[in-house]
mmCIF file of C-alpha atoms in Angstrom:
data_model
loop_
_atom_site.group_PDB
_atom_site.id
_atom_site.type_symbol
_atom_site.label_atom_id
_atom_site.label_comp_id
_atom_site.label_asym_id
_atom_site.label_seq_id
_atom_site.Cartn_x
_atom_site.Cartn_y
_atom_site.Cartn_z
ATOM 1 C CA MET F 1 122.496 115.963 103.367
ATOM 2 C CA GLY F 2 120.526 115.995 100.122
ATOM 3 C CA LEU F 3 121.833 115.371 96.652
ATOM 4 C CA ARG F 4 122.659 118.119 94.199
ATOM 5 C CA GLY F 5 122.040 115.722 91.342
ATOM 6 C CA VAL F 6 122.426 112.246 89.867
ATOM 7 C CA GLY F 7 124.283 111.653 86.640
ATOM 8 C CA VAL F 8 124.809 108.540 84.534
ATOM 9 C CA PHE F 9 127.685 107.235 82.467
ATOM 10 C CA LEU F 10 127.206 106.747 78.768
ATOM 11 C CA PRO F 11 127.807 103.137 77.655
ATOM 12 C CA THR F 12 131.028 104.055 75.863
ATOM 13 C CA PHE F 13 132.446 100.551 76.294
ATOM 14 C CA ALA F 14 132.404 98.578 73.052
ATOM 15 C CA GLY F 15 131.745 94.856 73.259
ATOM 16 C CA GLU F 16 131.670 92.266 70.501
ATOM 17 C CA ARG F 17 128.961 94.209 68.656
ATOM 18 C CA GLY F 18 130.813 97.510 68.991
ATOM 19 C CA ARG F 19 129.012 100.708 69.886
ATOM 20 C CA THR F 20 127.083 103.131 67.700
ATOM 21 C CA GLY F 21 126.322 106.813 67.898
ATOM 22 C CA ALA F 22 122.627 105.993 67.733
ATOM 23 C CA GLU F 23 122.952 103.924 70.918
ATOM 24 C CA LEU F 24 124.726 106.720 72.780
ATOM 25 C CA ALA F 25 122.212 109.314 71.578
ATOM 26 C CA ALA F 26 119.230 107.176 72.601
ATOM 27 C CA PHE F 27 120.776 106.567 76.018
ATOM 28 C CA ALA F 28 121.432 110.268 76.587
ATOM 29 C CA ARG F 29 117.962 111.329 75.454
ATOM 30 C CA ARG F 30 116.340 108.778 77.743
ATOM 31 C CA ALA F 31 118.450 109.984 80.674
ATOM 32 C CA GLU F 32 117.300 113.525 79.954
ATOM 33 C CA ASP F 33 113.642 112.450 79.729
ATOM 34 C CA LEU F 34 113.872 110.584 83.061
ATOM 35 C CA GLY F 35 115.223 113.634 84.888
ATOM 36 C CA PHE F 36 118.870 112.695 85.385
ATOM 37 C CA ASP F 37 121.139 115.722 85.747
ATOM 38 C CA SER F 38 124.084 114.733 83.557
ATOM 39 C CA VAL F 39 125.796 112.161 81.337
ATOM 40 C CA TRP F 40 129.457 111.216 81.706
ATOM 41 C CA ALA F 41 132.187 109.361 79.842
ATOM 42 C CA THR F 42 135.270 107.633 81.160
ATOM 43 C CA ASP F 43 138.763 107.615 79.659
ATOM 44 C CA HIS F 44 140.629 104.411 78.850
ATOM 45 C CA LEU F 45 143.172 104.827 76.062
ATOM 46 C CA LEU F 46 143.991 101.113 76.033
ATOM 47 C CA HIS F 47 142.005 98.025 76.922
ATOM 48 C CA GLN F 48 142.707 94.413 77.855
ATOM 49 C CA SER F 49 144.101 95.627 81.165
ATOM 50 C CA ARG F 50 143.745 93.595 84.327
ATOM 51 C CA PHE F 51 140.619 95.634 85.135
ATOM 52 C CA TYR F 52 138.764 96.153 81.853
ATOM 53 C CA ALA F 53 138.314 93.543 79.138
ATOM 54 C CA VAL F 54 136.699 95.770 76.500
ATOM 55 C CA PRO F 55 137.735 98.908 74.560
ATOM 56 C CA TRP F 56 136.179 102.310 75.311
ATOM 57 C CA LEU F 57 135.282 105.173 72.998
ATOM 58 C CA ASP F 58 137.080 108.487 73.355
ATOM 59 C CA PRO F 59 135.227 110.542 75.986
ATOM 60 C CA ILE F 60 135.491 114.014 74.420
ATOM 61 C CA VAL F 61 134.287 112.792 71.022
ATOM 62 C CA SER F 62 131.463 110.809 72.642
ATOM 63 C CA LEU F 63 130.254 113.762 74.716
ATOM 64 C CA THR F 64 130.395 116.073 71.713
ATOM 65 C CA TYR F 65 128.214 113.617 69.814
ATOM 66 C CA VAL F 66 125.502 113.393 72.463
ATOM 67 C CA ALA F 67 125.633 117.131 73.164
ATOM 68 C CA ALA F 68 123.978 117.605 69.771
ATOM 69 C CA THR F 69 121.076 115.350 70.753
ATOM 70 C CA THR F 70 120.331 116.840 74.202
ATOM 71 C CA SER F 71 119.560 120.308 75.516
ATOM 72 C CA ARG F 72 119.517 120.224 79.329
ATOM 73 C CA LEU F 73 121.903 117.494 80.454
ATOM 74 C CA ARG F 74 125.256 118.523 81.779
ATOM 75 C CA LEU F 75 128.214 116.606 80.352
ATOM 76 C CA GLY F 76 131.236 115.317 82.215
ATOM 77 C CA THR F 77 134.359 113.172 82.132
ATOM 78 C CA SER F 78 135.150 110.915 85.049
ATOM 79 C CA VAL F 79 137.881 110.982 84.684
ATOM 80 C CA LEU F 80 139.992 112.361 81.860
ATOM 81 C CA VAL F 81 143.569 111.137 82.288
ATOM 82 C CA LEU F 82 145.386 114.446 81.925
ATOM 83 C CA PRO F 83 149.015 113.233 81.782
ATOM 84 C CA THR F 84 148.360 111.290 78.567
ATOM 85 C CA ARG F 85 147.033 114.369 76.746
ATOM 86 C CA GLN F 86 148.841 117.460 75.489
ATOM 87 C CA PRO F 87 147.229 120.389 77.389
ATOM 88 C CA VAL F 88 147.021 122.871 74.496
ATOM 89 C CA VAL F 89 145.395 120.348 72.172
ATOM 90 C CA LEU F 90 143.037 119.267 74.950
ATOM 91 C CA ALA F 91 142.167 122.883 75.763
ATOM 92 C CA LYS F 92 141.161 123.376 72.128
ATOM 93 C CA GLN F 93 138.968 120.282 72.255
ATOM 94 C CA VAL F 94 137.330 121.395 75.502
ATOM 95 C CA ALA F 95 136.816 124.933 74.184
ATOM 96 C CA THR F 96 135.094 123.491 71.127
ATOM 97 C CA LEU F 97 132.890 121.190 73.195
ATOM 98 C CA GLN F 98 131.923 124.041 75.516
ATOM 99 C CA ALA F 99 131.035 126.279 72.569
ATOM 100 C CA LEU F 100 128.913 123.619 70.892
ATOM 101 C CA ALA F 101 127.222 122.474 74.131
ATOM 102 C CA ASP F 102 126.490 125.897 75.650
ATOM 103 C CA GLU F 103 129.140 125.329 78.336
ATOM 104 C CA ARG F 104 127.475 122.285 79.891
ATOM 105 C CA TYR F 105 130.742 120.380 80.342
ATOM 106 C CA ILE F 106 132.342 119.513 83.710
ATOM 107 C CA LEU F 107 136.022 118.643 83.306
ATOM 108 C CA GLY F 108 136.603 115.722 85.654
ATOM 109 C CA VAL F 109 140.302 114.869 85.754
ATOM 110 C CA GLY F 110 142.702 112.367 87.255
ATOM 111 C CA THR F 111 146.301 111.227 86.999
ATOM 112 C CA GLY F 112 145.662 107.718 85.640
ATOM 113 C CA TRP F 113 147.120 104.425 86.803
ATOM 114 C CA ASP F 114 147.774 102.145 83.795
ATOM 115 C CA ASP F 115 151.528 101.932 83.128
ATOM 116 C CA ARG F 116 150.862 100.811 79.550
ATOM 117 C CA GLU F 117 149.045 104.048 78.709
ATOM 118 C CA PHE F 118 151.915 106.214 79.882
ATOM 119 C CA GLN F 119 154.378 104.114 77.908
ATOM 120 C CA ALA F 120 152.189 104.283 74.812
ATOM 121 C CA VAL F 121 152.393 108.106 74.737
ATOM 122 C CA GLY F 122 156.079 108.269 75.641
ATOM 123 C CA GLN F 123 155.689 109.251 79.278
ATOM 124 C CA GLN F 124 156.512 107.886 82.694
ATOM 125 C CA ARG F 125 154.002 107.064 85.391
ATOM 126 C CA ALA F 126 156.200 108.766 87.974
ATOM 127 C CA GLU F 127 155.591 112.108 86.225
ATOM 128 C CA ARG F 128 151.785 111.895 86.222
ATOM 129 C CA GLY F 129 151.169 114.173 89.213
ATOM 130 C CA GLY F 130 153.393 116.982 87.976
ATOM 131 C CA ARG F 131 152.023 116.771 84.438
ATOM 132 C CA THR F 132 148.462 116.864 85.770
ATOM 133 C CA ASP F 133 149.100 119.978 87.852
ATOM 134 C CA GLU F 134 150.799 121.793 84.987
ATOM 135 C CA SER F 135 148.012 120.827 82.574
ATOM 136 C CA ILE F 136 145.345 122.149 84.934
ATOM 137 C CA ALA F 137 147.160 125.463 85.331
ATOM 138 C CA ILE F 138 147.601 125.846 81.581
ATOM 139 C CA MET F 139 144.066 124.808 80.645
ATOM 140 C CA ARG F 140 142.336 127.086 83.140
ATOM 141 C CA ARG F 141 144.128 130.082 81.644
ATOM 142 C CA LEU F 142 143.660 129.055 78.005
ATOM 143 C CA LEU F 143 139.934 128.403 78.462
ATOM 144 C CA ALA F 144 139.560 131.787 80.160
ATOM 145 C CA GLY F 145 140.831 133.363 76.939
ATOM 146 C CA GLU F 146 144.317 134.318 78.069
ATOM 147 C CA SER F 147 147.399 134.400 75.910
ATOM 148 C CA VAL F 148 149.555 132.052 77.931
ATOM 149 C CA THR F 149 153.271 132.095 78.512
ATOM 150 C CA TYR F 150 154.279 129.224 80.766
ATOM 151 C CA GLN F 151 157.598 127.748 81.814
ATOM 152 C CA GLY F 152 157.100 124.463 83.631
ATOM 153 C CA ARG F 153 159.011 121.256 84.067
ATOM 154 C CA PHE F 154 157.011 119.446 81.391
ATOM 155 C CA TYR F 155 155.342 122.136 79.287
ATOM 156 C CA ARG F 156 156.672 125.426 77.922
ATOM 157 C CA LEU F 157 154.479 127.898 76.069
ATOM 158 C CA GLN F 158 155.095 131.328 74.612
ATOM 159 C CA ASP F 159 152.110 133.602 73.886
ATOM 160 C CA VAL F 160 149.674 130.756 73.177
ATOM 161 C CA ALA F 161 145.919 131.332 72.879
ATOM 162 C CA VAL F 162 143.405 128.797 71.591
ATOM 163 C CA GLY F 163 139.843 130.166 71.918
ATOM 164 C CA PRO F 164 136.995 130.469 71.866
ATOM 165 C CA ALA F 165 137.126 131.690 75.456
ATOM 166 C CA MET F 166 134.512 130.390 77.849
ATOM 167 C CA ARG F 167 131.931 132.884 79.093
ATOM 168 C CA SER F 168 132.071 131.474 82.627
ATOM 169 C CA PRO F 169 134.901 129.889 84.658
ATOM 170 C CA LEU F 170 135.774 126.287 83.914
ATOM 171 C CA CYS F 171 134.177 123.786 86.301
ATOM 172 C CA LEU F 172 136.888 121.265 87.196
ATOM 173 C CA TRP F 173 136.468 118.275 89.502
ATOM 174 C CA SER F 174 139.482 116.177 90.563
ATOM 175 C CA ALA F 175 139.631 112.504 91.419
ATOM 176 C CA GLY F 176 142.205 110.756 93.587
ATOM 177 C CA GLY F 177 142.642 109.627 97.133
ATOM 178 C CA ARG F 178 143.046 106.577 99.282
ATOM 179 C CA GLN F 179 142.049 103.320 97.591
ATOM 180 C CA LEU F 180 140.520 100.294 99.228
ATOM 181 C CA PRO F 181 143.517 98.014 99.908
ATOM 182 C CA HIS F 182 143.697 95.029 97.579
ATOM 183 C CA ALA F 183 146.526 92.947 96.148
ATOM 184 C CA ALA F 184 145.468 93.840 92.590
ATOM 185 C CA SER F 185 145.203 97.577 93.197
ATOM 186 C CA PRO F 186 147.738 99.732 91.280
ATOM 187 C CA GLU F 187 147.577 102.411 93.982
ATOM 188 C CA ARG F 188 148.802 102.583 97.566
ATOM 189 C CA PRO F 189 146.039 103.155 100.176
ATOM 190 C CA VAL F 190 147.111 106.724 101.005
ATOM 191 C CA LEU F 191 145.788 110.233 100.421
ATOM 192 C CA ALA F 192 149.004 111.901 99.285
ATOM 193 C CA PRO F 193 149.531 115.574 100.214
ATOM 194 C CA ALA F 194 149.899 116.545 96.537
ATOM 195 C CA VAL F 195 146.587 114.857 95.717
ATOM 196 C CA LEU F 196 144.868 116.624 98.609
ATOM 197 C CA ARG F 197 146.209 119.990 97.436
ATOM 198 C CA ARG F 198 144.924 119.309 93.903
ATOM 199 C CA ILE F 199 141.475 118.365 95.214
ATOM 200 C CA VAL F 200 141.256 121.479 97.403
ATOM 201 C CA ALA F 201 142.206 123.709 94.461
ATOM 202 C CA SER F 202 139.401 122.188 92.347
ATOM 203 C CA ASP F 203 135.670 122.863 92.188
ATOM 204 C CA GLY F 204 134.805 119.361 93.350
ATOM 205 C CA TRP F 205 136.091 115.911 94.230
ATOM 206 C CA ILE F 206 135.107 112.674 92.496
ATOM 207 C CA ALA F 207 135.400 109.653 94.767
ATOM 208 C CA ARG F 208 135.902 106.714 92.434
ATOM 209 C CA PRO F 209 134.322 103.318 93.284
ATOM 210 C CA THR F 210 137.510 102.088 94.963
ATOM 211 C CA SER F 211 138.299 105.448 96.575
ATOM 212 C CA LEU F 212 136.676 105.591 99.984
ATOM 213 C CA PRO F 213 134.154 108.490 100.242
ATOM 214 C CA SER F 214 134.901 108.693 103.978
ATOM 215 C CA GLN F 215 138.017 110.675 103.013
ATOM 216 C CA ILE F 216 135.775 113.720 102.962
ATOM 217 C CA ALA F 217 136.582 113.913 106.684
ATOM 218 C CA GLU F 218 140.140 114.818 105.640
ATOM 219 C CA ILE F 219 139.186 116.978 102.666
ATOM 220 C CA ARG F 220 136.733 119.309 104.411
ATOM 221 C CA PRO F 221 139.259 120.571 107.013
ATOM 222 C CA ALA F 222 141.736 121.193 104.186
ATOM 223 C CA LEU F 223 139.086 123.206 102.342
ATOM 224 C CA GLU F 224 138.448 125.290 105.435
ATOM 225 C CA ALA F 225 142.173 125.844 105.974
ATOM 226 C CA ALA F 226 142.424 127.103 102.398
ATOM 227 C CA GLY F 227 139.546 129.520 102.962
ATOM 228 C CA ARG F 228 137.241 127.699 100.553
ATOM 229 C CA ASP F 229 133.472 128.080 100.757
ATOM 230 C CA PRO F 230 132.058 124.526 101.054
ATOM 231 C CA GLY F 231 129.021 125.668 99.116
ATOM 232 C CA THR F 232 131.179 126.133 96.020
ATOM 233 C CA PHE F 233 132.716 122.649 96.270
ATOM 234 C CA THR F 234 130.920 119.471 95.171
ATOM 235 C CA VAL F 235 131.577 116.032 96.660
ATOM 236 C CA ALA F 236 130.728 113.510 93.953
ATOM 237 C CA HIS F 237 130.873 109.724 93.920
ATOM 238 C CA GLU F 238 130.822 107.457 90.886
ATOM 239 C CA ASN F 239 129.996 103.780 91.035
ATOM 240 C CA PHE F 240 128.957 100.863 88.881
ATOM 241 C CA LEU F 241 125.385 99.660 89.222
ATOM 242 C CA HIS F 242 123.596 96.754 87.596
ATOM 243 C CA LEU F 243 120.178 96.748 89.213
ATOM 244 C CA VAL F 244 118.193 93.510 89.238
ATOM 245 C CA PRO F 245 114.513 94.097 90.197
ATOM 246 C CA THR F 246 114.176 91.269 92.713
ATOM 247 C CA GLN F 247 114.293 90.821 96.469
ATOM 248 C CA ASP F 248 115.972 87.450 95.956
ATOM 249 C CA ARG F 249 119.531 88.347 96.919
ATOM 250 C CA GLU F 250 121.177 85.277 95.415
ATOM 251 C CA ARG F 251 119.439 85.844 92.107
ATOM 252 C CA ALA F 252 120.506 89.498 92.094
ATOM 253 C CA LEU F 253 124.130 88.630 92.857
ATOM 254 C CA ALA F 254 124.239 85.930 90.179
ATOM 255 C CA GLU F 255 123.065 88.368 87.510
ATOM 256 C CA GLN F 256 125.443 91.047 88.763
ATOM 257 C CA ARG F 257 128.352 88.613 88.708
ATOM 258 C CA ARG F 258 127.667 87.970 85.018
ATOM 259 C CA ALA F 259 127.330 91.673 84.168
ATOM 260 C CA TYR F 260 130.537 92.679 85.945
ATOM 261 C CA ALA F 261 132.570 89.850 84.419
ATOM 262 C CA THR F 262 131.530 90.914 80.904
ATOM 263 C CA ILE F 263 133.024 94.397 81.303
ATOM 264 C CA MET F 264 135.657 93.934 84.001
ATOM 265 C CA GLY F 265 137.091 90.588 82.974
ATOM 266 C CA GLY F 266 138.561 88.179 85.521
ATOM 267 C CA GLY F 267 141.367 90.270 87.013
ATOM 268 C CA ARG F 268 139.598 90.709 90.340
ATOM 269 C CA PRO F 269 137.270 88.393 92.262
ATOM 270 C CA PHE F 270 133.562 89.206 92.528
ATOM 271 C CA GLU F 271 133.987 89.387 96.294
ATOM 272 C CA TYR F 272 136.107 92.498 95.733
ATOM 273 C CA PHE F 273 133.373 93.982 93.535
ATOM 274 C CA GLU F 274 130.922 93.429 96.383
ATOM 275 C CA GLN F 275 133.113 95.600 98.608
ATOM 276 C CA VAL F 276 133.413 98.569 96.246
ATOM 277 C CA TYR F 277 130.534 98.435 93.743
ATOM 278 C CA LEU F 278 126.762 98.627 94.196
ATOM 279 C CA THR F 279 125.610 95.032 94.435
ATOM 280 C CA GLY F 280 122.695 93.211 96.046
ATOM 281 C CA THR F 281 118.951 93.796 95.978
ATOM 282 C CA PRO F 282 117.435 97.217 95.172
ATOM 283 C CA ALA F 283 116.828 97.815 98.888
ATOM 284 C CA GLU F 284 120.462 97.009 99.720
ATOM 285 C CA ILE F 285 121.719 99.287 96.964
ATOM 286 C CA VAL F 286 119.574 102.180 98.196
ATOM 287 C CA GLU F 287 120.958 101.706 101.708
ATOM 288 C CA LYS F 288 124.526 101.735 100.387
ATOM 289 C CA LEU F 289 123.834 104.993 98.562
ATOM 290 C CA ARG F 290 122.186 106.528 101.609
ATOM 291 C CA GLY F 291 125.264 105.586 103.618
ATOM 292 C CA ARG F 292 127.463 107.482 101.163
ATOM 293 C CA MET F 293 125.145 110.481 101.345
ATOM 294 C CA ALA F 294 125.292 110.390 105.139
ATOM 295 C CA ILE F 295 129.065 110.916 105.118
ATOM 296 C CA GLY F 296 128.880 113.835 102.709
ATOM 297 C CA VAL F 297 128.383 112.666 99.107
ATOM 298 C CA GLU F 298 126.332 115.335 97.310
ATOM 299 C CA TYR F 299 126.395 114.132 93.719
ATOM 300 C CA LEU F 300 126.086 110.586 92.366
ATOM 301 C CA ILE F 301 127.256 109.298 88.989
ATOM 302 C CA LEU F 302 125.985 105.811 88.170
ATOM 303 C CA HIS F 303 127.879 103.644 85.712
ATOM 304 C CA THR F 304 125.888 101.241 83.557
ATOM 305 C CA LEU F 305 127.168 97.837 82.514
ATOM 306 C CA GLU F 306 124.688 97.487 79.642
ATOM 307 C CA PRO F 307 124.180 99.707 76.574
ATOM 308 C CA SER F 308 120.380 99.620 76.642
ATOM 309 C CA THR F 309 118.166 102.143 78.408
ATOM 310 C CA ALA F 310 116.572 99.390 80.516
ATOM 311 C CA GLN F 311 118.889 100.105 83.435
ATOM 312 C CA LEU F 312 118.041 103.810 83.296
ATOM 313 C CA ASN F 313 114.369 102.943 83.611
ATOM 314 C CA LEU F 314 115.061 100.682 86.590
ATOM 315 C CA TRP F 315 117.206 103.292 88.332
ATOM 316 C CA ALA F 316 114.496 105.925 87.856
ATOM 317 C CA GLU F 317 111.898 103.545 89.287
ATOM 318 C CA HIS F 318 113.762 101.899 92.166
ATOM 319 C CA VAL F 319 116.575 104.296 93.135
ATOM 320 C CA LEU F 320 115.840 107.956 92.463
ATOM 321 C CA PRO F 321 112.565 108.126 94.429
ATOM 322 C CA GLN F 322 114.277 106.554 97.454
ATOM 323 C CA LEU F 323 116.974 109.233 97.422
ATOM 324 C CA ALA F 324 114.511 112.126 97.160
ATOM 325 C CA VAL F 325 116.092 113.434 93.967
#
């Protein structure tokens, strides 16, 4: 199966030197020049978790900034943590981004996992699934231009409209699913029925680095049972990649170990990263990506660990041609 496209994550992580708009704009413009399909931003309200050592810029603000410096690239979030955001306010932000960016935005959403983030906004982790489902229902209607009256468990609206309405239906991709088992994982290794229903009701599924893409074998039958046309559903996979242009495997792994530790911190061993992230020589990385394509991945989103455009150049040289993009 061929790829529908390859996107890249903006370097919205901020290290000791911070992060500037000029850096994001240069990164996005270079991605556009090299032929990548899209740029993405991730959502981490808090930092210093057991998984990420650095703070991250807000994804909606970051994408709005680079939208002004690009013309073709699609824009996406992978993933926006819906339960931590009020759906009417978020719908207004998305409506504004879509208007300014000529509706290039893909709303990638998830339920989140960091207990601290839920506590920080006065919520409970146990409510994340229900809040996510209600937010999706509300936002789809608001962005379509409806005046919404809604009586849910968590949100209640009476004749609310935000505008401007989108000209075309919202493109929404959901994350979630069975995680690779690990002692440090905040998730159980199961594909919950509620998660599967949310994925099937979406326009695509984003398999996160630790979420096994092989779950497509469970998702496709559910799509068929729901009467969905597979051609209107995108199977995407995001993953971190620090490409080292050498066939010396030990040298590549040593450099990757350093790059991952800078962003991820020491909460998980590098051996775990080798299981879920794209590590090794360029040839090994290409084979790992081809393996994901063979089981049904149609769209790749590569996550940089450095703010410079050097990695984009390497990916365009060593990866894209091997995947026939």
